[in-house]
PDB file of C-alpha atoms in Angstrom:
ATOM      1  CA  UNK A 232       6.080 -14.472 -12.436  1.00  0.00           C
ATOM      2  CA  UNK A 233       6.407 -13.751  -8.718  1.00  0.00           C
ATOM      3  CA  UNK A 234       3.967 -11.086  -7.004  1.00  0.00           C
ATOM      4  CA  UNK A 235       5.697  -7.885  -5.428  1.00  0.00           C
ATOM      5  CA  UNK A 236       1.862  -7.341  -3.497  1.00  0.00           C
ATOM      6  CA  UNK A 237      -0.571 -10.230  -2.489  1.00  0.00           C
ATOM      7  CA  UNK A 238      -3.953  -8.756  -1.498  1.00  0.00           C
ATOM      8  CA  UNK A 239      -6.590 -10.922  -0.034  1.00  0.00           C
ATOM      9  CA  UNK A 240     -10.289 -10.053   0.745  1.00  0.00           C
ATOM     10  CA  UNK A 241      -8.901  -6.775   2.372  1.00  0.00           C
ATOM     11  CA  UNK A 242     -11.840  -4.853   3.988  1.00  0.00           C
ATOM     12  CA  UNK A 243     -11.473  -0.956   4.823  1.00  0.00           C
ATOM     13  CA  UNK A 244     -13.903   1.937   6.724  1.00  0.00           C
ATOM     14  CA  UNK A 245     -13.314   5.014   8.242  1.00  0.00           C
ATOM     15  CA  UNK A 246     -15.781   7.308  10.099  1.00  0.00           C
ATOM     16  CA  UNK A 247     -16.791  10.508   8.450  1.00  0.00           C
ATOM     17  CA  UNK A 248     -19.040  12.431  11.315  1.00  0.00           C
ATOM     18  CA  UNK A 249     -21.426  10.100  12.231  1.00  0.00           C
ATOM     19  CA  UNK A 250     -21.202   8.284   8.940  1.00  0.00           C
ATOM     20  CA  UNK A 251     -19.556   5.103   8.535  1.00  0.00           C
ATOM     21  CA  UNK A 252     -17.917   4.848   4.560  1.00  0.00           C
ATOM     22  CA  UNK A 253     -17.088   1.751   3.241  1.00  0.00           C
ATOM     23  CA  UNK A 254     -14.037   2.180   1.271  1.00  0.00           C
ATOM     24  CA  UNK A 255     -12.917  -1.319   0.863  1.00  0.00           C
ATOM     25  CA  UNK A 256     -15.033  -4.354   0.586  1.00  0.00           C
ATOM     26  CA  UNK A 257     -13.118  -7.347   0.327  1.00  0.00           C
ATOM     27  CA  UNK A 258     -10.662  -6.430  -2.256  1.00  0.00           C
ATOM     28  CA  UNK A 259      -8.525  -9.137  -3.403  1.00  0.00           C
ATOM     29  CA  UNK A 260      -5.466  -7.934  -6.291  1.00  0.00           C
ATOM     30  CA  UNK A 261      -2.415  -9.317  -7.016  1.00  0.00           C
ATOM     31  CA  UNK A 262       0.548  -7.078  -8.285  1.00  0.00           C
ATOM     32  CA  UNK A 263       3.149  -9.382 -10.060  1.00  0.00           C
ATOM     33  CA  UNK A 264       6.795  -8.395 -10.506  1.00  0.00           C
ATOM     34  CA  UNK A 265       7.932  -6.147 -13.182  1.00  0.00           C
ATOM     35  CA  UNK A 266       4.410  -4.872 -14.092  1.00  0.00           C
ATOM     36  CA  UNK A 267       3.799  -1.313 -15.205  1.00  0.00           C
ATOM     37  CA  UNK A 268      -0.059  -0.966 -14.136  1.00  0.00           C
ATOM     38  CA  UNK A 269      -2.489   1.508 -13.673  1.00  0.00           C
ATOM     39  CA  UNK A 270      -5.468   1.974 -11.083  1.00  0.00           C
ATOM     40  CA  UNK A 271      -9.027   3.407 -12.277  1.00  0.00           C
ATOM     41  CA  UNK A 272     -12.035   3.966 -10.906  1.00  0.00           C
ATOM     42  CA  UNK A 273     -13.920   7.403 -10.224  1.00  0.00           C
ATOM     43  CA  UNK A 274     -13.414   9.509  -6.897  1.00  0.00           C
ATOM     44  CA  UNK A 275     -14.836   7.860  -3.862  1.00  0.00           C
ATOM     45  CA  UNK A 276     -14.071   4.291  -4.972  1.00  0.00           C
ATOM     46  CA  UNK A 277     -10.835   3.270  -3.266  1.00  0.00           C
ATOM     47  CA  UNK A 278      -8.021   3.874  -5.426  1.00  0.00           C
ATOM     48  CA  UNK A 279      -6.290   6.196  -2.240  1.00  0.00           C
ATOM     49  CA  UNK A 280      -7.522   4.091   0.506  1.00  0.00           C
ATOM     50  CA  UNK A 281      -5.716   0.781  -1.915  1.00  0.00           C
ATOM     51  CA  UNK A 282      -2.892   2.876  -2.359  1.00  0.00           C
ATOM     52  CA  UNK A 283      -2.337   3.895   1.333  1.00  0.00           C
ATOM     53  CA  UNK A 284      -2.469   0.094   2.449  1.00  0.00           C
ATOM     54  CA  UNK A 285      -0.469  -1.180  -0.211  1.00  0.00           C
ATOM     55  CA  UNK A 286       2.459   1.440   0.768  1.00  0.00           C
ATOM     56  CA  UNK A 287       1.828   0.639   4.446  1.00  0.00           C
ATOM     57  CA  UNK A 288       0.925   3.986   5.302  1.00  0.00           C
ATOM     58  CA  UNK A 289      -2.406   2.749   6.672  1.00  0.00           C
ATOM     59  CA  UNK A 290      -4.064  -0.028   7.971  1.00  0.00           C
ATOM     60  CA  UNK A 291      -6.859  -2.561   6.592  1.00  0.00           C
ATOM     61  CA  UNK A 292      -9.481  -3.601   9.114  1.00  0.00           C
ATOM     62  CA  UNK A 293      -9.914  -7.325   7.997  1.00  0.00           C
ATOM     63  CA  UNK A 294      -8.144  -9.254   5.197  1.00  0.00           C
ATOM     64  CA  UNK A 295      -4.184  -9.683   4.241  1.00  0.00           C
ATOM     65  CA  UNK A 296      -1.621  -7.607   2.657  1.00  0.00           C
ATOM     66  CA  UNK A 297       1.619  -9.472   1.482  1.00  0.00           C
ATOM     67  CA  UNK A 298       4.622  -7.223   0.252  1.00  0.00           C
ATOM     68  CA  UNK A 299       7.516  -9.658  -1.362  1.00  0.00           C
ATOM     69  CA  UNK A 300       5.378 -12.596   0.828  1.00  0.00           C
ATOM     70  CA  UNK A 301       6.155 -10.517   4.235  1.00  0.00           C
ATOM     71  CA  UNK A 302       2.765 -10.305   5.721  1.00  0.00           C
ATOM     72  CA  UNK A 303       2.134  -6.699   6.944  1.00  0.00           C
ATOM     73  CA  UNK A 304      -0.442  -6.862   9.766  1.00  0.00           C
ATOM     74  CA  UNK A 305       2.523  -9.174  11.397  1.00  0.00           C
ATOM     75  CA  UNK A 306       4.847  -6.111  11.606  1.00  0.00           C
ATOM     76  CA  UNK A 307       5.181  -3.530  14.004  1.00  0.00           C
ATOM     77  CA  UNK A 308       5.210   0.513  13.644  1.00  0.00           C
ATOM     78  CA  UNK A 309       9.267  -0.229  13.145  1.00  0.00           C
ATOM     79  CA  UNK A 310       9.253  -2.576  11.014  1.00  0.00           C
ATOM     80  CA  UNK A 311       6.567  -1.404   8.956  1.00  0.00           C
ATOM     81  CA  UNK A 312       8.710   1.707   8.108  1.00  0.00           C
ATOM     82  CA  UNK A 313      11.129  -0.434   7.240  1.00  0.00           C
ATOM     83  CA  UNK A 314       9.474  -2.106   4.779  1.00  0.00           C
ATOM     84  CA  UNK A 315       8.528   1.225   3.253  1.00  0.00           C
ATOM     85  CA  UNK A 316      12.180   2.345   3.121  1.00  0.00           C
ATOM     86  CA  UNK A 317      13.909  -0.544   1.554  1.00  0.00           C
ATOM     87  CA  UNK A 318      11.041  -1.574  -0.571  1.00  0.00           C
ATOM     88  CA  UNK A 319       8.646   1.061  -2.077  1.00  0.00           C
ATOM     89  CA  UNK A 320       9.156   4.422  -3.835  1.00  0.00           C
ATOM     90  CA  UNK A 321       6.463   6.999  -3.393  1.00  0.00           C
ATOM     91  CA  UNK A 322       5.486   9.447  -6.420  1.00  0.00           C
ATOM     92  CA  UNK A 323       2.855  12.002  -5.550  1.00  0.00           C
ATOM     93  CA  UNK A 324       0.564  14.687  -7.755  1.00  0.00           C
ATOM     94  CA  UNK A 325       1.826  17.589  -5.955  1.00  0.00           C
ATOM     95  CA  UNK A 326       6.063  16.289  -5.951  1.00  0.00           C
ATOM     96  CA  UNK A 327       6.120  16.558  -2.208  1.00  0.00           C
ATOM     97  CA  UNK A 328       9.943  18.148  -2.241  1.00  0.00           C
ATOM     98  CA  UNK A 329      11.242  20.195   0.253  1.00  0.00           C
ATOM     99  CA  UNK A 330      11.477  23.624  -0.981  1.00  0.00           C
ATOM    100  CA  UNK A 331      14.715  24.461   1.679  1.00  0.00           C
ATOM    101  CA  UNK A 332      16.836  21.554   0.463  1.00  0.00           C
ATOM    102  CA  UNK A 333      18.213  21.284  -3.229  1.00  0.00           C
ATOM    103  CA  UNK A 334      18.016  18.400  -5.805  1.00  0.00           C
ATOM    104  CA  UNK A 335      20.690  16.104  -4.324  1.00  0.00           C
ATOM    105  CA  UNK A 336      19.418  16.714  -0.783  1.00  0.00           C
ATOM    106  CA  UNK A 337      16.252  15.848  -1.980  1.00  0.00           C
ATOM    107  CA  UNK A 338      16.574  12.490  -3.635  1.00  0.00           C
ATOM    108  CA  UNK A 339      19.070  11.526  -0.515  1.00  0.00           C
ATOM    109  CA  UNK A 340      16.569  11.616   2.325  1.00  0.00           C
ATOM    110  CA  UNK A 341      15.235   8.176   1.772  1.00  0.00           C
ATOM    111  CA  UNK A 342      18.939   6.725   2.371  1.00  0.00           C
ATOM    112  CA  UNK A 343      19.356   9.348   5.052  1.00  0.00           C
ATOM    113  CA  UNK A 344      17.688   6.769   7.633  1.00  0.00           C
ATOM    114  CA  UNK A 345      19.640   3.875   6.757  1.00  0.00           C
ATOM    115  CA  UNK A 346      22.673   3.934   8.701  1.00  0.00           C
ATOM    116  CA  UNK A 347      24.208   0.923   6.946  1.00  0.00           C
ATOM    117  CA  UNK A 348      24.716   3.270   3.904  1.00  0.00           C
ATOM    118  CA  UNK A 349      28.103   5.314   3.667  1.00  0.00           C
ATOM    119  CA  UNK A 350      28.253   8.620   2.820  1.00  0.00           C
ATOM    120  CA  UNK A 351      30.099   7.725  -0.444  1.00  0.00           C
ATOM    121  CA  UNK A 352      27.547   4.976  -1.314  1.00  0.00           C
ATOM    122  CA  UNK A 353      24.756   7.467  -0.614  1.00  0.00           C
ATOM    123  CA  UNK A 354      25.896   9.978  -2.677  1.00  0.00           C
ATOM    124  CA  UNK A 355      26.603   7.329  -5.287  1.00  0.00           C
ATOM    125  CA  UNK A 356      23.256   6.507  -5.153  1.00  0.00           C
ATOM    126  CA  UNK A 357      21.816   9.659  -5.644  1.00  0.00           C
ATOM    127  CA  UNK A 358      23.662  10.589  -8.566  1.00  0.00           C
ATOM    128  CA  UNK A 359      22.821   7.038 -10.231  1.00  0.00           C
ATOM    129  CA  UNK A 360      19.302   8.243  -9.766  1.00  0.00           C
ATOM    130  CA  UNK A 361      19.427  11.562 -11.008  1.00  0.00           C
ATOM    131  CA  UNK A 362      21.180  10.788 -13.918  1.00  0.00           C
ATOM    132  CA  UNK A 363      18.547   8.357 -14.348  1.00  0.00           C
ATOM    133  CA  UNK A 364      16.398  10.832 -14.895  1.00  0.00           C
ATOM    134  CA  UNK A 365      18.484  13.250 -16.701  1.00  0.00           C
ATOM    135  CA  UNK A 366      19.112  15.808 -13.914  1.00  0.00           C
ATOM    136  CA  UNK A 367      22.571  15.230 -12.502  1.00  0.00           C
ATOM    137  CA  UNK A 368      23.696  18.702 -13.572  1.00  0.00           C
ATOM    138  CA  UNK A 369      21.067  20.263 -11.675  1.00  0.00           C
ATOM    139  CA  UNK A 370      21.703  18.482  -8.107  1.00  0.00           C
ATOM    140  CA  UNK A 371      22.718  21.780  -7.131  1.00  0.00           C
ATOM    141  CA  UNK A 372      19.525  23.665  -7.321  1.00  0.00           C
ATOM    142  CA  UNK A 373      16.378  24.530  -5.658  1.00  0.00           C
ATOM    143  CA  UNK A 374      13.011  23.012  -6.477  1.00  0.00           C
ATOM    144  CA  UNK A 375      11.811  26.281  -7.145  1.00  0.00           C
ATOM    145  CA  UNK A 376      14.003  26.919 -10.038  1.00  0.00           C
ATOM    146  CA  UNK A 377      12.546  24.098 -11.689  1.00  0.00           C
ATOM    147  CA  UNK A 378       9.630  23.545 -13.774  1.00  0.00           C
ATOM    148  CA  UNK A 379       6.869  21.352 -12.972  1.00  0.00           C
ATOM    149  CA  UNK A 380       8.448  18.024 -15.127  1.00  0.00           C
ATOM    150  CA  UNK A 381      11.684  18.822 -13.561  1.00  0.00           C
ATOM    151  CA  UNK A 382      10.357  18.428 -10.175  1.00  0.00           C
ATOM    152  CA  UNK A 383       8.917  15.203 -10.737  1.00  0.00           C
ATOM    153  CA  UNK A 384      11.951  13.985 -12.445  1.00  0.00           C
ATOM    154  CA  UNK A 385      13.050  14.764  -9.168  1.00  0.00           C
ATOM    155  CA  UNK A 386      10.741  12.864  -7.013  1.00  0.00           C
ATOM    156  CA  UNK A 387      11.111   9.875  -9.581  1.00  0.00           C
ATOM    157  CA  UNK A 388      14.643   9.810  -8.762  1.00  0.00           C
ATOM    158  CA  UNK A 389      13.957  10.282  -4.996  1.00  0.00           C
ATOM    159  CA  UNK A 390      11.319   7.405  -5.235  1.00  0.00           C
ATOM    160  CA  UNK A 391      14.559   5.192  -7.389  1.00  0.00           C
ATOM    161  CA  UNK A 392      17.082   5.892  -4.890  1.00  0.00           C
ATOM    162  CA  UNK A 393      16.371   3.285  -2.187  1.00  0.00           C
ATOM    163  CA  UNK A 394      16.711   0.629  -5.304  1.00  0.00           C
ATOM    164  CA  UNK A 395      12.418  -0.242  -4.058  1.00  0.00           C
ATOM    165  CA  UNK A 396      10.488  -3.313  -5.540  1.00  0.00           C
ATOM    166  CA  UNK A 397       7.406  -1.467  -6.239  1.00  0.00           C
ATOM    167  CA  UNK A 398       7.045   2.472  -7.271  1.00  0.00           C
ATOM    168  CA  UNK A 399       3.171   3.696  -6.374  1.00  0.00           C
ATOM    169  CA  UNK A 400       2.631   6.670  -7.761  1.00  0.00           C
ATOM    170  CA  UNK A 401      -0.620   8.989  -7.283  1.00  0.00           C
ATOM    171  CA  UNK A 402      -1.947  11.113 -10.435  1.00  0.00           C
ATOM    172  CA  UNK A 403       1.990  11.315 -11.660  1.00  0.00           C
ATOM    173  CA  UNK A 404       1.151  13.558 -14.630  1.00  0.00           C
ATOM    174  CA  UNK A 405      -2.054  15.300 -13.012  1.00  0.00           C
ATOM    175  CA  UNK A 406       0.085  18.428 -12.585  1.00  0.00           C
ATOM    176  CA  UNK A 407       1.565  18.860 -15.474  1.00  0.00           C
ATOM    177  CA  UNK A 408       1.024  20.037 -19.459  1.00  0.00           C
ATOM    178  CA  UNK A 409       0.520  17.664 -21.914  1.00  0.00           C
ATOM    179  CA  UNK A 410       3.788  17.673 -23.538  1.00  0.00           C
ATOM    180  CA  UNK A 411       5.927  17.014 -19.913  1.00  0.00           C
ATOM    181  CA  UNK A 412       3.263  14.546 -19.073  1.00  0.00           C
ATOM    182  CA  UNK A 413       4.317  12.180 -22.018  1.00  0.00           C
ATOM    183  CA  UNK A 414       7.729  12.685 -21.023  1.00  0.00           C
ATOM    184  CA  UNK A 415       7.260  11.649 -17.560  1.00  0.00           C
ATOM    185  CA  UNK A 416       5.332   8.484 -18.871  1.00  0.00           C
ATOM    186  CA  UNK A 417       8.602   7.497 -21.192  1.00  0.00           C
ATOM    187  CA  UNK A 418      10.621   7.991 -18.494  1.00  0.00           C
ATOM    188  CA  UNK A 419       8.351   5.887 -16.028  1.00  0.00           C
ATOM    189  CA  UNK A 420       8.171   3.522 -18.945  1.00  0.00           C
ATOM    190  CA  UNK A 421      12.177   3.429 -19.644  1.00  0.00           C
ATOM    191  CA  UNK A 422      12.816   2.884 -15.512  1.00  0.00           C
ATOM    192  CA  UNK A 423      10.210   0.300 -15.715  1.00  0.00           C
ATOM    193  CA  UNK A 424      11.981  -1.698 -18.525  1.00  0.00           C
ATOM    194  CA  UNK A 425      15.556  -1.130 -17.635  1.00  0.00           C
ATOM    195  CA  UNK A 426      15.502  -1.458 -13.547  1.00  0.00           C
ATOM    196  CA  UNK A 427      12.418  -3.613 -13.771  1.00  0.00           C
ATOM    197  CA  UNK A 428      11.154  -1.839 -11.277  1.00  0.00           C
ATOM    198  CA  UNK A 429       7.210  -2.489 -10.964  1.00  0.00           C
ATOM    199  CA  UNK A 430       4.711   0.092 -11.129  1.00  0.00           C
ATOM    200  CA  UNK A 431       1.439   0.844  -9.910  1.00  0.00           C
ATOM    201  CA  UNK A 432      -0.533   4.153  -9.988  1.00  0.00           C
ATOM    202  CA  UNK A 433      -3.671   5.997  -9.793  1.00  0.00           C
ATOM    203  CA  UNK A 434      -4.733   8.150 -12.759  1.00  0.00           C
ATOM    204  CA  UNK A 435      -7.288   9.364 -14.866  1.00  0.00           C
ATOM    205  CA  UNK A 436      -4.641  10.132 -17.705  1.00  0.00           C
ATOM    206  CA  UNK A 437      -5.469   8.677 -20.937  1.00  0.00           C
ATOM    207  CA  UNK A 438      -2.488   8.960 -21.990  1.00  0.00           C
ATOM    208  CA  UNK A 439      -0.873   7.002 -18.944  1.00  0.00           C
ATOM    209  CA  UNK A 440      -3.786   4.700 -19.528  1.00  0.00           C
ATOM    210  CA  UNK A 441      -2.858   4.063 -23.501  1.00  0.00           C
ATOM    211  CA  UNK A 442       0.889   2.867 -21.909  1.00  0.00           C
ATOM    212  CA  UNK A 443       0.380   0.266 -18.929  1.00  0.00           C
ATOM    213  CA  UNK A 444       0.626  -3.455 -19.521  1.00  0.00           C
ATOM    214  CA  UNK A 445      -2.769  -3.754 -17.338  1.00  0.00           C
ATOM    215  CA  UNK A 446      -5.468  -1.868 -16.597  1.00  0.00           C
ATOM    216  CA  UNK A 447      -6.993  -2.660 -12.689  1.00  0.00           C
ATOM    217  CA  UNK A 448     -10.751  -1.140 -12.474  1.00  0.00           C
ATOM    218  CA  UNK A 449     -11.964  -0.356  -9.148  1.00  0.00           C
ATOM    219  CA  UNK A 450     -15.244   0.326  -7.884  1.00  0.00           C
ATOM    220  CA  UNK A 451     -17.172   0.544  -4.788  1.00  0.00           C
ATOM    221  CA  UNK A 452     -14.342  -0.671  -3.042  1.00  0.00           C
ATOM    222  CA  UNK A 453     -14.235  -3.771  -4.921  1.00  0.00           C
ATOM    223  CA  UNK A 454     -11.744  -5.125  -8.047  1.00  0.00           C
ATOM    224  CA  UNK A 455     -14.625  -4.916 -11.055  1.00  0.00           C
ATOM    225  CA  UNK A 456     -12.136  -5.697 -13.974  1.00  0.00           C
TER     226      UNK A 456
END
């Protein structure tokens, strides 16, 4: 099986103050296609930093980062976004949707930057993803006449839309009640096996945890199991 992400003795810091942290320490993790896989490891030991560099929205100081084989300290600020567009889907804790805009609008801003795209294919696209989800009869609304699993059903589909290799999602379910959170993990699960779409995300859901085909454990900065 071919990897969507090739990491190789990545090393990461940052300067907090006058301290100097660590986050990264010569990480090495490969992500093969089609996986559904979770990252653990207790605050402060890397899973954001890992995260960040994997969806190119951030740097490593020393090391390499392959996405699909393109090596990512090659590419410029351009490119890079790119790359992000056309081949990774973003799924964050707090939905990250733009309260002004409704559903459709929403899940279309992805393909908005991709002038290649007509305006029939784009909407297309959108519906394909919201019906995905089960929310094509509410492209019409506003996030805030939604509840909390409806929202990310929305930023699932708005993560789908660009058709991405790899999905990273941060603390999916972290937001939400028990019941919507197992619903959000069948429908991760579903997406996963029918667009084979791979997955990777942080969580400290046990439920989440009880579903992925491999468990990655981080800590210190380093790949422990």
């Amino acid at each position: 099986m071919e990897n969507v992400v090739d990491i190789k003795n990545v090393f990461k810091s940052y300067q907090l103050g006058s301290t100097e942290v660590h986050a990264l320490r010569g990480l090495s993790l490969q992500i093969r296609k089609g996986e559904f896989a979770a990252l653990i490891g207790s605050s402060g030991s890397g899973k954001t930093t890992l995260l960040n560099l994997v969806g190119c929205l951030d740097e490593a100081d020393k090391g390499e980062i392959l996405i699909e084989g393109v090596p990512v300290k090659n590419l410029n600020e351009n490119e890079r976004s790119e790359l992000r567009n056309k081949k990774i889907g973003f799924i964050f804790q707090s939905f990250n949707l733009i309260p002004v805009l409704n559903v459709f609008e929403n899940v279309e801003i992805p393909l908005t930057i991709r002038k290649e795209i007509s305006e029939e294919d784009r909407k297309k696209k959108v519906m394909t993803a919201l019906k995905d989800v089960g929310l094509e009869s509410f492209a019409s609304q506003r996030p805030d006449q939604l509840s909390g699993g409806q929202r990310q059903r929305v930023a699932i589909a708005r993560a789908l839309v660009t058709e991405p290799s790899l999905i990273l999602a941060d603390e999916p379910t972290a937001n939400l009640d028990s019941k919507t959170a197992h619903h959000i993990i069948d429908l991760m699960f579903e997406l996963n096996q029918k667009r084979h779409v791979t997955f990777f995300f942080c969580t400290h859901d046990e439920k989440l945890m009880n579903r992925v085909q491999r468990i990655v454990k981080i800590k210190d900065g380093v790949i422990e199991s």
